[in-house]
Amino acid sequence: MTFTPQQPILELGDAFYDPVAPADFPQTILRFRNDRAAASVGLDGLSDAEWIAHFGRFQPLDGTLRQPLALRYHGHQFRVYNPEIGDGRGFLFAQMRDEQGRLMDLGTKGSGQTPYSRFGDGRLTLKGGVREILATEMLEALGVDTSRTFSLIETGEELHRGDEPSPTRSAVMVRLNHGHIRIGAFQRLAYFQETENIERLTAYVLNHYYGEEAGPDAPQRLLAHVAARTARLAGQFMAAGFVHGVLNSDNINVTGESFDYGPWRFTPTWDPAFTAAYFDHAGLYAFGRQPEAIYWDVMQLAGSLRLIADEAPLVEAMDLFPERFQRELEAAILWRLGLEPHSPEQDRSLIQALERTLRTSEIPLDRFYFDAFAGQLPEAYGGPFAELRALLAAHAPRKSRDHPYWSGNAPCSMPIDEVEAIWAPIPADDDWSALTAKVDQIRTMGDALA
């Protein structure tokens, strides 16, 4: 893959972003470089020194943006509208094409203060970067449309945070995204009644992320695309047993790709009430409520587009979400089980039986998926699984269990105590071997599932 630089974001103009300067860090120690992701955009040939220069010191990549851009957006945070946010500790650094021809963005986290930092220092803890590596690697392996952690560089500063022991080490992270435009970008434009800019952003997204030209029906086409993509994401989250934790409208990408991982967790069992964020006291973003939360966020996009479109076609586009979510949930669970689709009725019966049985049995979710892969549920699963076993056996396998991963005794999983165990030797002894080993294990699982 040859590096193919792009800069279409500049078409939008300076009403959508602010040029910013990256922080000047005391140190730049390379801790993680994702050469698999880099190969997809033609950057895997960089030396470590070049890598640090671009992704620690933010020297521009040839042919792309000459200066980082902090994007402007608003958003609902736990259903409360906040007009004072934006890229507060990150920026858009570069754009390029990937091996599929898609427009990709390199965005940052922890790269310094911007006009939207408010009272924050614009930094990222090293632990936060490690957690994001684990989240994105695991989600990618489990078939979820996710950003990819591209780079993590330690920066030599001491940070003070209220939710982890301080002082703590600092880092700057770069993520590879299919787009950097959030629903909150449309909300900001609607807030200021900037109808021409809503039209401009709608055309930009349709053109560069969906390959379509604008026209009189552009708003409803955009909304239909976003509803379909986010319904798919909601189904993938549920199949993966993943709880994002902060599904605010400023955290929903209009390409339907998940990103920005803070208090994430994987639910140990099929527990609809399981939450990730300690501050989510009402369970707004609990495991089982994530489809509802994402749907609500897409409704905020519909409300923003109402300034440039009639209501009826927008309602019609939103009506796609529930049925599309159900189909995507079925497809994602069948994929994780290593099964081919059968018929709509048979597939739906299987997923309904699976949810019902897993919820009442409280069996570890990853254990079940591991044991049931390719459809042959072991006899050790007793009477409560009889209906589910028969439904599984009626589906043809998508893949066999001949990959070495399936010969192991336990599934690759990511409980919160393991996340803490992977982190513990890093501050204690600067020992990164547990993280390296876990990434290798996750990628082995991904190869077995793919």
CSV table of C-alpha atoms in Angstrom, one decimal:
chain,number,residue,atom,x,y,z
A,1,MET,CA,0.0,0.0,0.0
A,2,THR,CA,1.4,3.4,-1.0
A,3,PHE,CA,0.7,6.4,1.2
A,4,THR,CA,-2.0,8.5,-0.4
A,5,PRO,CA,-2.3,11.9,1.4
A,6,GLN,CA,-5.5,13.8,1.4
A,7,GLN,CA,-6.8,17.1,2.8
A,8,PRO,CA,-10.5,17.4,1.9
A,9,ILE,CA,-11.4,18.7,5.4
A,10,LEU,CA,-10.0,22.1,4.1
A,11,GLU,CA,-13.0,22.3,1.7
A,12,LEU,CA,-15.2,23.0,4.7
A,13,GLY,CA,-13.4,26.2,5.7
A,14,ASP,CA,-12.5,27.7,9.0
A,15,ALA,CA,-16.0,27.8,10.4
A,16,PHE,CA,-15.6,24.2,11.2
A,17,TYR,CA,-12.3,24.0,13.0
A,18,ASP,CA,-9.4,26.0,14.6
A,19,PRO,CA,-5.8,25.6,13.6
A,20,VAL,CA,-3.8,24.7,16.7
A,21,ALA,CA,-0.2,23.8,17.8
A,22,PRO,CA,0.7,20.5,19.5
A,23,ALA,CA,2.2,20.5,22.9
A,24,ASP,CA,6.0,20.5,23.2
A,25,PHE,CA,6.6,17.4,25.3
A,26,PRO,CA,9.7,16.9,27.5
A,27,GLN,CA,10.1,13.4,26.2
A,28,THR,CA,8.9,11.2,23.4
A,29,ILE,CA,9.3,7.5,24.2
A,30,LEU,CA,7.6,5.2,21.7
A,31,ARG,CA,5.5,2.6,23.5
A,32,PHE,CA,3.2,1.2,20.8
A,33,ARG,CA,3.2,1.4,17.1
A,34,ASN,CA,0.4,-0.4,15.2
A,35,ASP,CA,2.2,-1.5,12.0
A,36,ARG,CA,-0.8,-3.6,11.0
A,37,ALA,CA,-2.9,-0.4,10.9
A,38,ALA,CA,0.0,1.6,9.4
A,39,ALA,CA,0.3,-0.9,6.6
A,40,SER,CA,-3.4,-0.2,5.6
A,41,VAL,CA,-2.5,3.4,4.9
A,42,GLY,CA,1.1,3.0,3.6
A,43,LEU,CA,2.9,4.2,6.7
A,44,ASP,CA,4.4,1.0,8.0
A,45,GLY,CA,7.8,1.8,6.4
A,46,LEU,CA,8.5,4.7,8.8
A,47,SER,CA,11.5,4.3,11.0
A,48,ASP,CA,11.0,4.7,14.8
A,49,ALA,CA,12.6,8.1,14.6
A,50,GLU,CA,10.3,9.2,11.8
A,51,TRP,CA,7.3,7.7,13.6
A,52,ILE,CA,8.2,9.8,16.7
A,53,ALA,CA,8.7,12.9,14.7
A,54,HIS,CA,5.3,12.6,13.1
A,55,PHE,CA,3.2,11.1,16.0
A,56,GLY,CA,5.0,12.6,19.0
A,57,ARG,CA,6.3,15.9,17.6
A,58,PHE,CA,3.6,16.2,14.9
A,59,GLN,CA,5.7,17.1,12.0
A,60,PRO,CA,3.3,17.2,9.1
A,61,LEU,CA,3.1,14.2,6.8
A,62,ASP,CA,3.9,15.2,3.2
A,63,GLY,CA,0.9,16.1,1.2
A,64,THR,CA,-1.6,16.3,4.0
A,65,LEU,CA,-2.5,18.9,6.6
A,66,ARG,CA,0.2,21.5,7.3
A,67,GLN,CA,-1.2,22.3,10.7
A,68,PRO,CA,-3.4,20.3,13.1
A,69,LEU,CA,-7.1,21.3,13.3
A,70,ALA,CA,-9.2,21.2,16.4
A,71,LEU,CA,-12.8,20.5,15.2
A,72,ARG,CA,-15.7,22.4,16.6
A,73,TYR,CA,-18.8,20.5,17.9
A,74,HIS,CA,-21.4,20.5,20.7
A,75,GLY,CA,-23.3,17.5,22.1
A,76,HIS,CA,-25.6,16.0,24.6
A,77,GLN,CA,-23.6,14.5,27.5
A,78,PHE,CA,-25.9,12.1,29.5
A,79,ARG,CA,-28.8,13.8,27.7
A,80,VAL,CA,-27.8,17.3,28.9
A,81,TYR,CA,-26.8,19.7,26.1
A,82,ASN,CA,-23.3,21.2,26.3
A,83,PRO,CA,-22.4,24.0,24.0
A,84,GLU,CA,-18.9,24.4,25.5
A,85,ILE,CA,-17.1,21.3,24.2
A,86,GLY,CA,-15.1,20.6,21.0
A,87,ASP,CA,-11.7,19.0,20.4
A,88,GLY,CA,-10.3,19.8,23.9
A,89,ARG,CA,-7.3,17.5,24.1
A,90,GLY,CA,-7.0,16.3,20.5
A,91,PHE,CA,-7.0,17.4,16.9
A,92,LEU,CA,-7.2,16.2,13.4
A,93,PHE,CA,-3.6,15.6,12.3
A,94,ALA,CA,-3.8,14.1,8.8
A,95,GLN,CA,-6.0,12.6,6.2
A,96,MET,CA,-5.3,9.8,3.7
A,97,ARG,CA,-6.8,6.9,1.8
A,98,ASP,CA,-6.6,3.3,3.1
A,99,GLU,CA,-6.2,0.1,1.1
A,100,GLN,CA,-10.0,0.0,0.4
A,101,GLY,CA,-9.9,3.6,-0.9
A,102,ARG,CA,-11.7,5.0,2.1
A,103,LEU,CA,-10.9,8.5,3.4
A,104,MET,CA,-9.2,8.0,6.8
A,105,ASP,CA,-8.2,10.5,9.5
A,106,LEU,CA,-5.4,10.4,12.0
A,107,GLY,CA,-6.7,12.1,15.2
A,108,THR,CA,-5.0,12.6,18.5
A,109,LYS,CA,-5.8,12.3,22.2
A,110,GLY,CA,-3.6,14.1,24.8
A,111,SER,CA,-1.8,16.3,22.3
A,112,GLY,CA,-2.2,19.6,24.2
A,113,GLN,CA,-4.6,22.4,24.9
A,114,THR,CA,-7.0,23.9,22.3
A,115,PRO,CA,-9.6,26.6,22.4
A,116,TYR,CA,-12.0,23.9,23.7
A,117,SER,CA,-9.9,22.6,26.6
A,118,ARG,CA,-11.8,24.8,29.1
A,119,PHE,CA,-10.0,24.1,32.4
A,120,GLY,CA,-8.3,20.8,31.2
A,121,ASP,CA,-4.6,20.4,30.6
A,122,GLY,CA,-5.1,18.7,27.2
A,123,ARG,CA,-3.2,15.7,28.3
A,124,LEU,CA,-3.8,11.9,28.4
A,125,THR,CA,-2.6,9.5,31.1
A,126,LEU,CA,-0.4,6.7,30.0
A,127,LYS,CA,-2.9,4.3,31.6
A,128,GLY,CA,-5.7,5.8,29.5
A,129,GLY,CA,-3.6,5.1,26.4
A,130,VAL,CA,-3.0,1.5,27.4
A,131,ARG,CA,-6.7,1.0,28.1
A,132,GLU,CA,-7.5,2.4,24.6
A,133,ILE,CA,-5.1,-0.1,23.0
A,134,LEU,CA,-6.8,-3.0,24.8
A,135,ALA,CA,-10.3,-1.8,23.9
A,136,THR,CA,-9.6,-1.2,20.2
A,137,GLU,CA,-7.6,-4.4,19.7
A,138,MET,CA,-10.3,-6.4,21.3
A,139,LEU,CA,-13.1,-4.8,19.4
A,140,GLU,CA,-11.4,-5.1,16.1
A,141,ALA,CA,-10.8,-8.8,16.8
A,142,LEU,CA,-14.5,-9.2,17.7
A,143,GLY,CA,-15.7,-7.7,14.4
A,144,VAL,CA,-16.8,-4.3,15.7
A,145,ASP,CA,-16.4,-1.3,13.5
A,146,THR,CA,-13.9,0.6,15.6
A,147,SER,CA,-11.1,3.2,15.4
A,148,ARG,CA,-7.7,1.7,15.7
A,149,THR,CA,-5.0,2.8,18.2
A,150,PHE,CA,-2.3,3.8,15.8
A,151,SER,CA,0.4,5.1,18.2
A,152,LEU,CA,1.2,5.6,21.9
A,153,ILE,CA,4.1,7.7,22.9
A,154,GLU,CA,5.0,8.5,26.5
A,155,THR,CA,5.7,12.2,27.0
A,156,GLY,CA,7.5,12.5,30.3
A,157,GLU,CA,5.0,14.7,32.2
A,158,GLU,CA,3.4,14.0,35.6
A,159,LEU,CA,-0.4,14.3,35.6
A,160,HIS,CA,-2.8,14.6,38.4
A,161,ARG,CA,-6.2,12.9,38.0
A,162,GLY,CA,-9.0,12.3,40.5
A,163,ASP,CA,-9.8,8.8,39.2
A,164,GLU,CA,-6.4,7.2,39.4
A,165,PRO,CA,-3.3,7.4,41.7
A,166,SER,CA,-1.4,10.6,41.1
A,167,PRO,CA,0.9,11.8,39.9
A,168,THR,CA,0.7,9.5,37.0
A,169,ARG,CA,2.6,9.2,33.7
A,170,SER,CA,1.5,11.0,30.5
A,171,ALA,CA,1.2,10.0,26.9
A,172,VAL,CA,0.0,11.2,23.5
A,173,MET,CA,-2.1,8.8,21.4
A,174,VAL,CA,-2.9,8.8,17.7
A,175,ARG,CA,-6.0,6.9,16.5
A,176,LEU,CA,-6.9,5.9,12.9
A,177,ASN,CA,-10.5,6.7,12.1
A,178,HIS,CA,-12.9,6.3,9.2
A,179,GLY,CA,-13.9,10.0,9.6
A,180,HIS,CA,-13.6,12.5,12.4
A,181,ILE,CA,-17.1,14.1,12.1
A,182,ARG,CA,-19.4,13.6,15.1
A,183,ILE,CA,-23.2,14.1,15.4
A,184,GLY,CA,-22.2,17.0,17.7
A,185,ALA,CA,-20.7,18.9,14.8
A,186,PHE,CA,-24.2,19.1,13.2
A,187,GLN,CA,-25.7,20.0,16.6
A,188,ARG,CA,-23.3,22.9,16.9
A,189,LEU,CA,-24.3,24.3,13.5
A,190,ALA,CA,-28.0,23.9,14.4
A,191,TYR,CA,-27.5,25.7,17.7
A,192,PHE,CA,-26.1,28.7,15.9
A,193,GLN,CA,-28.8,28.4,13.1
A,194,GLU,CA,-26.0,28.0,10.4
A,195,THR,CA,-28.1,26.4,7.8
A,196,GLU,CA,-25.7,26.9,4.9
A,197,ASN,CA,-22.9,25.3,6.9
A,198,ILE,CA,-25.3,22.3,7.8
A,199,GLU,CA,-25.8,21.9,4.0
A,200,ARG,CA,-22.0,22.1,3.5
A,201,LEU,CA,-21.2,19.5,6.1
A,202,THR,CA,-24.0,17.2,4.8
A,203,ALA,CA,-22.5,17.4,1.3
A,204,TYR,CA,-19.0,16.8,2.7
A,205,VAL,CA,-20.0,13.6,4.6
A,206,LEU,CA,-22.1,12.2,1.7
A,207,ASN,CA,-19.3,12.8,-0.7
A,208,HIS,CA,-16.3,11.7,1.2
A,209,TYR,CA,-17.7,8.9,3.4
A,210,TYR,CA,-20.7,7.6,1.4
A,211,GLY,CA,-19.6,8.3,-2.2
A,212,GLU,CA,-22.7,10.3,-3.1
A,213,GLU,CA,-23.4,13.7,-4.4
A,214,ALA,CA,-25.6,16.2,-2.6
A,215,GLY,CA,-29.0,17.1,-3.9
A,216,PRO,CA,-32.5,18.1,-2.6
A,217,ASP,CA,-32.8,14.8,-0.7
A,218,ALA,CA,-29.3,15.0,0.8
A,219,PRO,CA,-30.4,15.4,4.5
A,220,GLN,CA,-32.6,12.3,4.5
A,221,ARG,CA,-30.0,10.2,2.6
A,222,LEU,CA,-27.4,11.2,5.1
A,223,LEU,CA,-29.7,10.4,8.0
A,224,ALA,CA,-30.6,7.0,6.5
A,225,HIS,CA,-26.9,6.2,6.1
A,226,VAL,CA,-26.1,7.2,9.7
A,227,ALA,CA,-29.1,5.3,11.1
A,228,ALA,CA,-28.1,2.2,9.2
A,229,ARG,CA,-24.4,2.4,10.2
A,230,THR,CA,-25.1,3.1,13.9
A,231,ALA,CA,-27.7,0.4,14.1
A,232,ARG,CA,-25.0,-1.9,12.9
A,233,LEU,CA,-22.6,-0.7,15.5
A,234,ALA,CA,-25.3,-1.2,18.2
A,235,GLY,CA,-25.7,-4.8,17.1
A,236,GLN,CA,-21.9,-5.3,17.1
A,237,PHE,CA,-21.6,-3.9,20.6
A,238,MET,CA,-24.2,-6.4,21.9
A,239,ALA,CA,-22.6,-9.4,20.2
A,240,ALA,CA,-19.2,-8.4,21.6
A,241,GLY,CA,-20.6,-7.9,25.1
A,242,PHE,CA,-19.0,-4.5,25.0
A,243,VAL,CA,-20.1,-1.5,27.1
A,244,HIS,CA,-18.8,1.8,25.8
A,245,GLY,CA,-19.8,3.7,28.9
A,246,VAL,CA,-20.2,7.2,27.4
A,247,LEU,CA,-22.5,7.1,24.3
A,248,ASN,CA,-23.0,10.9,24.2
A,249,SER,CA,-23.9,12.5,20.9
A,250,ASP,CA,-20.4,14.0,20.6
A,251,ASN,CA,-19.0,10.4,20.8
A,252,ILE,CA,-21.0,9.1,17.8
A,253,ASN,CA,-19.2,9.3,14.5
A,254,VAL,CA,-21.4,9.8,11.4
A,255,THR,CA,-19.7,6.9,9.7
A,256,GLY,CA,-21.0,4.6,12.5
A,257,GLU,CA,-17.5,3.7,13.7
A,258,SER,CA,-16.9,3.5,17.4
A,259,PHE,CA,-14.1,5.5,19.0
A,260,ASP,CA,-13.0,7.3,22.2
A,261,TYR,CA,-12.7,4.7,24.9
A,262,GLY,CA,-12.8,6.0,28.5
A,263,PRO,CA,-14.6,3.9,31.2
A,264,TRP,CA,-15.3,0.9,28.8
A,265,ARG,CA,-15.8,-2.6,30.0
A,266,PHE,CA,-16.9,-6.0,28.7
A,267,THR,CA,-19.9,-7.5,30.5
A,268,PRO,CA,-19.0,-10.8,32.2
A,269,THR,CA,-22.5,-12.3,31.5
A,270,TRP,CA,-25.5,-11.3,29.4
A,271,ASP,CA,-26.5,-8.7,31.9
A,272,PRO,CA,-28.6,-5.8,30.4
A,273,ALA,CA,-28.1,-3.7,33.6
A,274,PHE,CA,-24.3,-3.9,33.5
A,275,THR,CA,-22.6,-0.5,33.4
A,276,ALA,CA,-19.1,0.6,32.6
A,277,ALA,CA,-18.9,4.1,34.1
A,278,TYR,CA,-18.9,4.6,37.8
A,279,PHE,CA,-20.7,7.9,37.3
A,280,ASP,CA,-23.6,6.3,35.2
A,281,HIS,CA,-25.8,6.1,38.3
A,282,ALA,CA,-29.0,5.8,36.3
A,283,GLY,CA,-27.7,3.1,34.0
A,284,LEU,CA,-28.3,5.3,31.0
A,285,TYR,CA,-25.6,3.6,29.0
A,286,ALA,CA,-25.9,0.1,30.5
A,287,PHE,CA,-25.2,-2.9,28.2
A,288,GLY,CA,-28.8,-3.5,27.3
A,289,ARG,CA,-29.6,0.2,26.8
A,290,GLN,CA,-26.9,0.9,24.3
A,291,PRO,CA,-29.2,0.5,21.2
A,292,GLU,CA,-31.6,2.9,22.7
A,293,ALA,CA,-28.8,5.4,23.6
A,294,ILE,CA,-27.4,5.3,20.0
A,295,TYR,CA,-30.9,5.7,18.5
A,296,TRP,CA,-31.5,8.7,20.8
A,297,ASP,CA,-28.2,10.3,19.6
A,298,VAL,CA,-29.1,9.7,15.9
A,299,MET,CA,-32.4,11.5,16.7
A,300,GLN,CA,-30.4,14.5,17.6
A,301,LEU,CA,-28.8,14.5,14.2
A,302,ALA,CA,-32.4,14.3,12.7
A,303,GLY,CA,-33.3,17.3,14.8
A,304,SER,CA,-30.3,19.2,13.5
A,305,LEU,CA,-31.1,18.3,9.9
A,306,ARG,CA,-34.7,19.6,10.4
A,307,LEU,CA,-33.3,23.1,9.7
A,308,ILE,CA,-32.7,22.1,6.1
A,309,ALA,CA,-35.3,19.3,5.5
A,310,ASP,CA,-38.9,18.5,5.9
A,311,GLU,CA,-39.8,16.4,8.9
A,312,ALA,CA,-41.6,13.5,7.1
A,313,PRO,CA,-38.6,12.1,5.2
A,314,LEU,CA,-36.4,12.4,8.2
A,315,VAL,CA,-38.9,10.4,10.3
A,316,GLU,CA,-38.9,7.8,7.5
A,317,ALA,CA,-35.1,7.6,7.7
A,318,MET,CA,-35.2,7.2,11.4
A,319,ASP,CA,-37.8,4.4,11.1
A,320,LEU,CA,-35.1,2.3,9.5
A,321,PHE,CA,-33.2,2.0,12.8
A,322,PRO,CA,-35.1,-0.6,14.9
A,323,GLU,CA,-35.5,-3.3,12.2
A,324,ARG,CA,-32.0,-2.7,10.9
A,325,PHE,CA,-30.6,-3.1,14.5
A,326,GLN,CA,-32.4,-6.4,14.9
A,327,ARG,CA,-30.9,-7.7,11.6
A,328,GLU,CA,-27.4,-6.4,12.5
A,329,LEU,CA,-27.6,-8.0,15.9
A,330,GLU,CA,-28.5,-11.3,14.4
A,331,ALA,CA,-25.7,-11.0,11.8
A,332,ALA,CA,-23.1,-10.0,14.4
A,333,ILE,CA,-24.0,-12.9,16.8
A,334,LEU,CA,-24.0,-15.4,14.0
A,335,TRP,CA,-20.6,-14.1,12.9
A,336,ARG,CA,-19.2,-14.5,16.4
A,337,LEU,CA,-20.7,-18.0,16.6
A,338,GLY,CA,-19.0,-18.9,13.3
A,339,LEU,CA,-22.4,-19.7,11.7
A,340,GLU,CA,-24.0,-18.9,8.3
A,341,PRO,CA,-27.4,-17.2,8.3
A,342,HIS,CA,-30.3,-19.7,7.8
A,343,SER,CA,-33.6,-18.0,7.3
A,344,PRO,CA,-35.0,-14.8,8.9
A,345,GLU,CA,-37.3,-16.8,11.1
A,346,GLN,CA,-34.7,-19.3,12.2
A,347,ASP,CA,-32.0,-16.6,12.8
A,348,ARG,CA,-34.4,-14.6,14.9
A,349,SER,CA,-35.4,-17.6,16.9
A,350,LEU,CA,-31.8,-18.5,17.6
A,351,ILE,CA,-30.9,-15.0,18.8
A,352,GLN,CA,-34.0,-14.8,21.0
A,353,ALA,CA,-33.2,-18.2,22.6
A,354,LEU,CA,-29.6,-17.1,23.0
A,355,GLU,CA,-30.5,-13.9,24.8
A,356,ARG,CA,-33.0,-15.6,27.0
A,357,THR,CA,-30.8,-18.6,27.9
A,358,LEU,CA,-27.6,-16.6,28.6
A,359,ARG,CA,-29.5,-14.1,30.7
A,360,THR,CA,-31.1,-16.7,32.9
A,361,SER,CA,-28.1,-19.1,33.1
A,362,GLU,CA,-25.5,-16.3,33.8
A,363,ILE,CA,-22.8,-18.3,32.1
A,364,PRO,CA,-19.7,-16.3,31.2
A,365,LEU,CA,-20.3,-14.7,27.9
A,366,ASP,CA,-16.9,-15.3,26.3
A,367,ARG,CA,-16.9,-18.9,27.5
A,368,PHE,CA,-20.2,-19.6,25.8
A,369,TYR,CA,-19.1,-18.1,22.5
A,370,PHE,CA,-15.9,-20.0,22.6
A,371,ASP,CA,-17.5,-23.3,23.3
A,372,ALA,CA,-20.4,-22.8,20.8
A,373,PHE,CA,-18.2,-21.7,17.9
A,374,ALA,CA,-19.2,-23.5,14.7
A,375,GLY,CA,-22.5,-24.6,16.2
A,376,GLN,CA,-21.6,-27.7,18.2
A,377,LEU,CA,-22.5,-26.9,21.8
A,378,PRO,CA,-20.8,-29.4,24.2
A,379,GLU,CA,-23.0,-31.8,26.1
A,380,ALA,CA,-21.8,-30.3,29.3
A,381,TYR,CA,-24.3,-27.5,28.7
A,382,GLY,CA,-27.3,-29.2,30.2
A,383,GLY,CA,-31.1,-29.0,30.0
A,384,PRO,CA,-31.6,-25.2,29.9
A,385,PHE,CA,-29.5,-25.2,26.7
A,386,ALA,CA,-31.5,-27.9,24.9
A,387,GLU,CA,-33.5,-25.4,22.7
A,388,LEU,CA,-30.5,-23.3,22.0
A,389,ARG,CA,-28.4,-26.4,21.1
A,390,ALA,CA,-30.9,-27.5,18.5
A,391,LEU,CA,-31.1,-24.1,17.0
A,392,LEU,CA,-27.4,-23.8,16.8
A,393,ALA,CA,-27.1,-27.2,15.1
A,394,ALA,CA,-29.6,-26.1,12.4
A,395,HIS,CA,-27.1,-23.5,11.1
A,396,ALA,CA,-24.3,-24.4,8.8
A,397,PRO,CA,-20.8,-23.4,10.1
A,398,ARG,CA,-19.1,-20.4,8.6
A,399,LYS,CA,-15.8,-21.6,9.8
A,400,SER,CA,-14.4,-24.8,11.4
A,401,ARG,CA,-12.6,-25.0,14.6
A,402,ASP,CA,-9.2,-26.0,13.0
A,403,HIS,CA,-7.4,-22.8,13.9
A,404,PRO,CA,-5.0,-23.3,16.9
A,405,TYR,CA,-6.9,-20.8,19.0
A,406,TRP,CA,-9.8,-23.3,19.4
A,407,SER,CA,-7.4,-26.0,20.8
A,408,GLY,CA,-6.9,-23.8,23.9
A,409,ASN,CA,-8.7,-24.3,27.2
A,410,ALA,CA,-10.1,-20.8,27.6
A,411,PRO,CA,-11.3,-17.9,25.5
A,412,CYS,CA,-9.5,-14.7,25.1
A,413,SER,CA,-11.4,-12.2,27.2
A,414,MET,CA,-10.9,-8.8,28.8
A,415,PRO,CA,-12.3,-8.6,32.3
A,416,ILE,CA,-11.5,-5.4,34.2
A,417,ASP,CA,-9.2,-7.2,36.7
A,418,GLU,CA,-7.1,-8.3,33.8
A,419,VAL,CA,-6.9,-4.8,32.4
A,420,GLU,CA,-5.6,-3.7,35.8
A,421,ALA,CA,-3.1,-6.7,35.9
A,422,ILE,CA,-1.7,-5.7,32.5
A,423,TRP,CA,-1.2,-2.1,33.7
A,424,ALA,CA,0.3,-2.9,37.1
A,425,PRO,CA,3.8,-3.9,35.9
A,426,ILE,CA,4.2,-0.8,33.8
A,427,PRO,CA,4.3,1.8,36.6
A,428,ALA,CA,6.0,-0.7,38.9
A,429,ASP,CA,8.8,-1.9,36.7
A,430,ASP,CA,8.3,-0.4,33.3
A,431,ASP,CA,7.5,-3.9,32.1
A,432,TRP,CA,5.4,-3.9,28.9
A,433,SER,CA,5.5,-7.7,28.3
A,434,ALA,CA,2.0,-8.3,29.6
A,435,LEU,CA,0.5,-5.8,27.2
A,436,THR,CA,2.5,-7.2,24.3
A,437,ALA,CA,1.4,-10.7,25.1
A,438,LYS,CA,-2.2,-9.7,25.4
A,439,VAL,CA,-2.2,-7.9,22.1
A,440,ASP,CA,-0.7,-11.0,20.5
A,441,GLN,CA,-3.4,-13.2,22.1
A,442,ILE,CA,-6.2,-10.9,20.9
A,443,ARG,CA,-4.9,-10.9,17.4
A,444,THR,CA,-4.7,-14.7,17.4
A,445,MET,CA,-8.4,-14.7,18.4
A,446,GLY,CA,-9.2,-12.2,15.7
A,447,ASP,CA,-7.5,-14.4,13.1
A,448,ALA,CA,-9.5,-17.4,14.3
A,449,LEU,CA,-12.8,-15.5,14.0
A,450,ALA,CA,-12.1,-13.6,10.7
